[in-house]
Amino acid sequence: MAGPTGRGNSLGAALNDLLRTQVTPRHRLSTYSAKHWHAQLSQLTGTHRGQQALNDAGLDVTAKTLLNWLSDAEYHVRRSYRDLIHTAYENVAIVPADPVPDHVQDGQFEISGIVKTGNDERERGTRRAAPLRIDGSRGDWSGIEALWAAGDLTDDDFEDHFIDDVIVADIGEGTDGWEFSGASYSVELR
């Protein structure tokens, strides 16, 4: 039985597709799109989570002051307070990424597509050449995890880190490094 599979126009795109089928990436909640401090404050004070975010950001004002701010969008609020409101708003609006799970980091990856090392270039995952099999448990996932958590794991970064930190850790540098220059890849997790 086939495991979860990611597909893409590059190795990095296929890896990102696979990871997104397993865990939720860092993202912004669509309901948090207010730009003005007053709209942000109104939305934050409407939920316990928002009130906690204001407290965590360090907004320390009296209930009377807060009511004055909420009752008048033109009320003069110091820049430092507007910055705290914005910080709290962003902290609520951004949902952190789920961590890269152990079953992915410790998984067996089967890569299909054009794979080149030195003068050896072939299409893997066909009747003539088995997929490139990589043991993820031998790799160092810290670079991938850091970029994923920050929401900055691009396809190119994922491919570079996967080659340098996972493939090389498992099977070595190859004849002259590893290249994945094809236009279509699939990565199956076993």
PDB file of C-alpha atoms in Angstrom:
ATOM      1  CA  MET A   1       0.000   0.000   0.000  1.00  0.00           C
ATOM      2  CA  ALA A   2       1.319   3.399  -0.981  1.00  0.00           C
ATOM      3  CA  GLY A   3       2.012   5.983   1.689  1.00  0.00           C
ATOM      4  CA  PRO A   4       1.364   9.719   1.567  1.00  0.00           C
ATOM      5  CA  THR A   5       2.735  11.235  -1.627  1.00  0.00           C
ATOM      6  CA  GLY A   6       3.711  14.766  -2.586  1.00  0.00           C
ATOM      7  CA  ARG A   7       3.942  15.971  -6.168  1.00  0.00           C
ATOM      8  CA  GLY A   8       5.483  19.066  -7.706  1.00  0.00           C
ATOM      9  CA  ASN A   9       7.465  20.599 -10.528  1.00  0.00           C
ATOM     10  CA  SER A  10      10.654  20.337  -8.444  1.00  0.00           C
ATOM     11  CA  LEU A  11      11.904  18.110  -5.651  1.00  0.00           C
ATOM     12  CA  GLY A  12      11.334  20.936  -3.157  1.00  0.00           C
ATOM     13  CA  ALA A  13       7.758  21.473  -4.383  1.00  0.00           C
ATOM     14  CA  ALA A  14       7.016  17.745  -4.031  1.00  0.00           C
ATOM     15  CA  LEU A  15       8.512  17.704  -0.518  1.00  0.00           C
ATOM     16  CA  ASN A  16       6.495  20.767   0.511  1.00  0.00           C
ATOM     17  CA  ASP A  17       3.338  19.209  -0.949  1.00  0.00           C
ATOM     18  CA  LEU A  18       4.005  16.029   1.028  1.00  0.00           C
ATOM     19  CA  LEU A  19       4.652  17.897   4.291  1.00  0.00           C
ATOM     20  CA  ARG A  20       1.472  19.959   3.893  1.00  0.00           C
ATOM     21  CA  THR A  21      -0.556  16.746   3.631  1.00  0.00           C
ATOM     22  CA  GLN A  22       0.806  15.705   7.031  1.00  0.00           C
ATOM     23  CA  VAL A  23       0.715  18.925   9.099  1.00  0.00           C
ATOM     24  CA  THR A  24      -0.706  22.433   9.040  1.00  0.00           C
ATOM     25  CA  PRO A  25       1.720  25.186   8.001  1.00  0.00           C
ATOM     26  CA  ARG A  26       2.032  28.560   9.696  1.00  0.00           C
ATOM     27  CA  HIS A  27      -0.805  30.727   8.419  1.00  0.00           C
ATOM     28  CA  ARG A  28      -2.871  33.805   9.049  1.00  0.00           C
ATOM     29  CA  LEU A  29      -6.505  33.513  10.102  1.00  0.00           C
ATOM     30  CA  SER A  30      -8.655  35.089   7.385  1.00  0.00           C
ATOM     31  CA  THR A  31     -10.885  36.785   9.977  1.00  0.00           C
ATOM     32  CA  TYR A  32      -7.972  38.963  11.150  1.00  0.00           C
ATOM     33  CA  SER A  33      -7.585  41.609   8.461  1.00  0.00           C
ATOM     34  CA  ALA A  34      -8.216  44.868  10.342  1.00  0.00           C
ATOM     35  CA  LYS A  35      -5.657  47.608   9.692  1.00  0.00           C
ATOM     36  CA  HIS A  36      -6.698  50.396  12.084  1.00  0.00           C
ATOM     37  CA  TRP A  37      -5.817  50.152  15.775  1.00  0.00           C
ATOM     38  CA  HIS A  38      -9.438  50.709  16.816  1.00  0.00           C
ATOM     39  CA  ALA A  39     -10.765  47.838  14.694  1.00  0.00           C
ATOM     40  CA  GLN A  40      -7.953  45.612  15.952  1.00  0.00           C
ATOM     41  CA  LEU A  41      -8.667  46.525  19.576  1.00  0.00           C
ATOM     42  CA  SER A  42     -12.400  45.943  19.115  1.00  0.00           C
ATOM     43  CA  GLN A  43     -11.786  42.503  17.673  1.00  0.00           C
ATOM     44  CA  LEU A  44      -9.264  41.583  20.368  1.00  0.00           C
ATOM     45  CA  THR A  45     -11.452  42.632  23.283  1.00  0.00           C
ATOM     46  CA  GLY A  46     -14.298  40.528  21.907  1.00  0.00           C
ATOM     47  CA  THR A  47     -12.624  37.203  22.771  1.00  0.00           C
ATOM     48  CA  HIS A  48     -10.838  35.734  25.746  1.00  0.00           C
ATOM     49  CA  ARG A  49      -7.919  34.770  23.481  1.00  0.00           C
ATOM     50  CA  GLY A  50      -7.672  38.375  22.239  1.00  0.00           C
ATOM     51  CA  GLN A  51      -7.791  39.779  25.765  1.00  0.00           C
ATOM     52  CA  GLN A  52      -5.042  37.380  26.793  1.00  0.00           C
ATOM     53  CA  ALA A  53      -2.953  38.488  23.798  1.00  0.00           C
ATOM     54  CA  LEU A  54      -3.348  42.141  24.876  1.00  0.00           C
ATOM     55  CA  ASN A  55      -2.236  41.197  28.373  1.00  0.00           C
ATOM     56  CA  ASP A  56       0.697  39.154  27.043  1.00  0.00           C
ATOM     57  CA  ALA A  57       1.773  42.066  24.815  1.00  0.00           C
ATOM     58  CA  GLY A  58       1.947  44.270  27.901  1.00  0.00           C
ATOM     59  CA  LEU A  59      -1.075  46.525  27.435  1.00  0.00           C
ATOM     60  CA  ASP A  60      -1.751  47.742  30.962  1.00  0.00           C
ATOM     61  CA  VAL A  61      -4.500  50.372  31.051  1.00  0.00           C
ATOM     62  CA  THR A  62      -7.517  50.926  33.249  1.00  0.00           C
ATOM     63  CA  ALA A  63     -10.963  49.672  32.247  1.00  0.00           C
ATOM     64  CA  LYS A  64     -12.072  53.309  31.879  1.00  0.00           C
ATOM     65  CA  THR A  65      -9.256  54.066  29.442  1.00  0.00           C
ATOM     66  CA  LEU A  66     -10.055  50.942  27.454  1.00  0.00           C
ATOM     67  CA  LEU A  67     -13.751  51.947  27.268  1.00  0.00           C
ATOM     68  CA  ASN A  68     -12.768  55.455  26.113  1.00  0.00           C
ATOM     69  CA  TRP A  69     -10.631  53.963  23.338  1.00  0.00           C
ATOM     70  CA  LEU A  70     -13.356  51.533  22.257  1.00  0.00           C
ATOM     71  CA  SER A  71     -16.082  54.219  22.213  1.00  0.00           C
ATOM     72  CA  ASP A  72     -14.207  56.614  19.921  1.00  0.00           C
ATOM     73  CA  ALA A  73     -12.168  55.535  16.893  1.00  0.00           C
ATOM     74  CA  GLU A  74     -10.659  59.047  16.750  1.00  0.00           C
ATOM     75  CA  TYR A  75      -9.495  58.994  20.371  1.00  0.00           C
ATOM     76  CA  HIS A  76      -5.822  59.972  20.645  1.00  0.00           C
ATOM     77  CA  VAL A  77      -3.872  56.862  21.607  1.00  0.00           C
ATOM     78  CA  ARG A  78      -0.113  57.028  22.053  1.00  0.00           C
ATOM     79  CA  ARG A  79       2.003  55.317  19.433  1.00  0.00           C
ATOM     80  CA  SER A  80       3.447  52.901  22.018  1.00  0.00           C
ATOM     81  CA  TYR A  81      -0.074  51.687  22.886  1.00  0.00           C
ATOM     82  CA  ARG A  82      -1.023  51.344  19.210  1.00  0.00           C
ATOM     83  CA  ASP A  83       2.118  49.246  18.720  1.00  0.00           C
ATOM     84  CA  LEU A  84       1.129  46.959  21.619  1.00  0.00           C
ATOM     85  CA  ILE A  85      -2.376  46.559  20.164  1.00  0.00           C
ATOM     86  CA  HIS A  86      -0.892  45.708  16.772  1.00  0.00           C
ATOM     87  CA  THR A  87       1.526  43.194  18.314  1.00  0.00           C
ATOM     88  CA  ALA A  88      -1.298  41.483  20.198  1.00  0.00           C
ATOM     89  CA  TYR A  89      -3.402  41.432  17.028  1.00  0.00           C
ATOM     90  CA  GLU A  90      -0.644  39.801  14.990  1.00  0.00           C
ATOM     91  CA  ASN A  91      -0.002  37.262  17.749  1.00  0.00           C
ATOM     92  CA  VAL A  92      -3.636  36.172  17.578  1.00  0.00           C
ATOM     93  CA  ALA A  93      -3.891  36.377  13.771  1.00  0.00           C
ATOM     94  CA  ILE A  94      -0.926  34.091  13.085  1.00  0.00           C
ATOM     95  CA  VAL A  95      -1.417  30.394  13.752  1.00  0.00           C
ATOM     96  CA  PRO A  96       1.931  28.684  14.294  1.00  0.00           C
ATOM     97  CA  ALA A  97       2.906  25.735  12.144  1.00  0.00           C
ATOM     98  CA  ASP A  98       2.491  22.250  13.507  1.00  0.00           C
ATOM     99  CA  PRO A  99       5.944  20.771  14.166  1.00  0.00           C
ATOM    100  CA  VAL A 100       7.421  18.440  11.557  1.00  0.00           C
ATOM    101  CA  PRO A 101       6.244  15.071  12.917  1.00  0.00           C
ATOM    102  CA  ASP A 102       8.582  12.230  13.848  1.00  0.00           C
ATOM    103  CA  HIS A 103       6.996   9.897  11.282  1.00  0.00           C
ATOM    104  CA  VAL A 104       8.130  12.314   8.553  1.00  0.00           C
ATOM    105  CA  GLN A 105      11.629  12.856   9.947  1.00  0.00           C
ATOM    106  CA  ASP A 106      12.095   9.136  10.527  1.00  0.00           C
ATOM    107  CA  GLY A 107      10.348   8.080   7.323  1.00  0.00           C
ATOM    108  CA  GLN A 108      11.622   6.341   4.248  1.00  0.00           C
ATOM    109  CA  PHE A 109      11.352   8.602   1.187  1.00  0.00           C
ATOM    110  CA  GLU A 110      11.000   7.293  -2.366  1.00  0.00           C
ATOM    111  CA  ILE A 111      11.821  10.006  -4.896  1.00  0.00           C
ATOM    112  CA  SER A 112      10.684   9.657  -8.512  1.00  0.00           C
ATOM    113  CA  GLY A 113      11.891  12.034 -11.220  1.00  0.00           C
ATOM    114  CA  ILE A 114      15.177  13.058 -12.859  1.00  0.00           C
ATOM    115  CA  VAL A 115      18.107  12.466 -10.485  1.00  0.00           C
ATOM    116  CA  LYS A 116      21.700  13.287 -11.366  1.00  0.00           C
ATOM    117  CA  THR A 117      24.941  12.660  -9.556  1.00  0.00           C
ATOM    118  CA  GLY A 118      28.135  13.148 -11.554  1.00  0.00           C
ATOM    119  CA  ASN A 119      27.629  11.693 -15.054  1.00  0.00           C
ATOM    120  CA  ASP A 120      24.788   9.435 -13.898  1.00  0.00           C
ATOM    121  CA  GLU A 121      21.487  11.060 -14.811  1.00  0.00           C
ATOM    122  CA  ARG A 122      18.328   9.021 -15.003  1.00  0.00           C
ATOM    123  CA  GLU A 123      14.615   9.080 -14.441  1.00  0.00           C
ATOM    124  CA  ARG A 124      14.004   7.310 -11.142  1.00  0.00           C
ATOM    125  CA  GLY A 125      10.772   5.532 -10.284  1.00  0.00           C
ATOM    126  CA  THR A 126      10.325   3.830 -13.646  1.00  0.00           C
ATOM    127  CA  ARG A 127      10.546   0.211 -14.791  1.00  0.00           C
ATOM    128  CA  ARG A 128      14.208   0.805 -15.649  1.00  0.00           C
ATOM    129  CA  ALA A 129      15.258   2.576 -12.442  1.00  0.00           C
ATOM    130  CA  ALA A 130      13.853   2.254  -8.941  1.00  0.00           C
ATOM    131  CA  PRO A 131      12.973   5.398  -7.010  1.00  0.00           C
ATOM    132  CA  LEU A 132      15.784   7.027  -5.063  1.00  0.00           C
ATOM    133  CA  ARG A 133      15.281   5.708  -1.528  1.00  0.00           C
ATOM    134  CA  ILE A 134      16.321   7.947   1.351  1.00  0.00           C
ATOM    135  CA  ASP A 135      16.217   7.157   5.072  1.00  0.00           C
ATOM    136  CA  GLY A 136      15.046  10.374   6.717  1.00  0.00           C
ATOM    137  CA  SER A 137      16.033   9.188  10.194  1.00  0.00           C
ATOM    138  CA  ARG A 138      19.713   9.655   9.340  1.00  0.00           C
ATOM    139  CA  GLY A 139      19.251  13.325   8.492  1.00  0.00           C
ATOM    140  CA  ASP A 140      19.484  16.575  10.415  1.00  0.00           C
ATOM    141  CA  TRP A 141      16.066  18.218  10.166  1.00  0.00           C
ATOM    142  CA  SER A 142      16.831  21.293  12.298  1.00  0.00           C
ATOM    143  CA  GLY A 143      17.246  23.689   9.352  1.00  0.00           C
ATOM    144  CA  ILE A 144      14.049  22.461   7.707  1.00  0.00           C
ATOM    145  CA  GLU A 145      12.163  22.654  11.010  1.00  0.00           C
ATOM    146  CA  ALA A 146      13.302  26.221  11.711  1.00  0.00           C
ATOM    147  CA  LEU A 147      12.219  27.476   8.283  1.00  0.00           C
ATOM    148  CA  TRP A 148       8.914  25.551   8.509  1.00  0.00           C
ATOM    149  CA  ALA A 149       8.111  27.000  11.945  1.00  0.00           C
ATOM    150  CA  ALA A 150       8.846  30.532  10.716  1.00  0.00           C
ATOM    151  CA  GLY A 151       6.638  30.050   7.655  1.00  0.00           C
ATOM    152  CA  ASP A 152       9.653  30.572   5.390  1.00  0.00           C
ATOM    153  CA  LEU A 153      10.200  27.083   3.938  1.00  0.00           C
ATOM    154  CA  THR A 154      10.258  27.771   0.200  1.00  0.00           C
ATOM    155  CA  ASP A 155      10.478  24.962  -2.322  1.00  0.00           C
ATOM    156  CA  ASP A 156      14.098  25.906  -3.130  1.00  0.00           C
ATOM    157  CA  ASP A 157      15.094  26.021   0.556  1.00  0.00           C
ATOM    158  CA  PHE A 158      13.407  22.686   1.247  1.00  0.00           C
ATOM    159  CA  GLU A 159      15.220  21.070  -1.691  1.00  0.00           C
ATOM    160  CA  ASP A 160      18.597  22.511  -0.680  1.00  0.00           C
ATOM    161  CA  HIS A 161      18.259  21.466   2.970  1.00  0.00           C
ATOM    162  CA  PHE A 162      16.866  18.048   2.068  1.00  0.00           C
ATOM    163  CA  ILE A 163      19.839  17.386  -0.235  1.00  0.00           C
ATOM    164  CA  ASP A 164      22.482  18.740   2.160  1.00  0.00           C
ATOM    165  CA  ASP A 165      21.017  17.593   5.474  1.00  0.00           C
ATOM    166  CA  VAL A 166      19.069  14.421   4.686  1.00  0.00           C
ATOM    167  CA  ILE A 167      20.231  12.823   1.408  1.00  0.00           C
ATOM    168  CA  VAL A 168      23.937  13.427   2.042  1.00  0.00           C
ATOM    169  CA  ALA A 169      23.581  12.243   5.652  1.00  0.00           C
ATOM    170  CA  ASP A 170      21.978   9.015   4.422  1.00  0.00           C
ATOM    171  CA  ILE A 171      23.892   8.048   1.271  1.00  0.00           C
ATOM    172  CA  GLY A 172      26.708  10.573   0.938  1.00  0.00           C
ATOM    173  CA  GLU A 173      27.697  13.283  -1.522  1.00  0.00           C
ATOM    174  CA  GLY A 174      27.265  11.147  -4.621  1.00  0.00           C
ATOM    175  CA  THR A 175      29.786  11.293  -7.428  1.00  0.00           C
ATOM    176  CA  ASP A 176      29.601  15.056  -7.803  1.00  0.00           C
ATOM    177  CA  GLY A 177      26.728  16.221  -5.591  1.00  0.00           C
ATOM    178  CA  TRP A 178      23.024  15.704  -6.206  1.00  0.00           C
ATOM    179  CA  GLU A 179      20.914  17.491  -8.816  1.00  0.00           C
ATOM    180  CA  PHE A 180      17.173  17.324  -9.327  1.00  0.00           C
ATOM    181  CA  SER A 181      16.719  19.283 -12.561  1.00  0.00           C
ATOM    182  CA  GLY A 182      13.544  17.618 -13.822  1.00  0.00           C
ATOM    183  CA  ALA A 183      10.123  19.233 -14.209  1.00  0.00           C
ATOM    184  CA  SER A 184       8.039  16.646 -12.363  1.00  0.00           C
ATOM    185  CA  TYR A 185       8.683  14.856  -9.075  1.00  0.00           C
ATOM    186  CA  SER A 186       6.808  12.675  -6.665  1.00  0.00           C
ATOM    187  CA  VAL A 187       7.960  11.838  -3.156  1.00  0.00           C
ATOM    188  CA  GLU A 188       6.313   8.961  -1.314  1.00  0.00           C
ATOM    189  CA  LEU A 189       6.660   8.607   2.433  1.00  0.00           C
ATOM    190  CA  ARG A 190       6.841   5.053   3.747  1.00  0.00           C
TER     191      ARG A 190
END
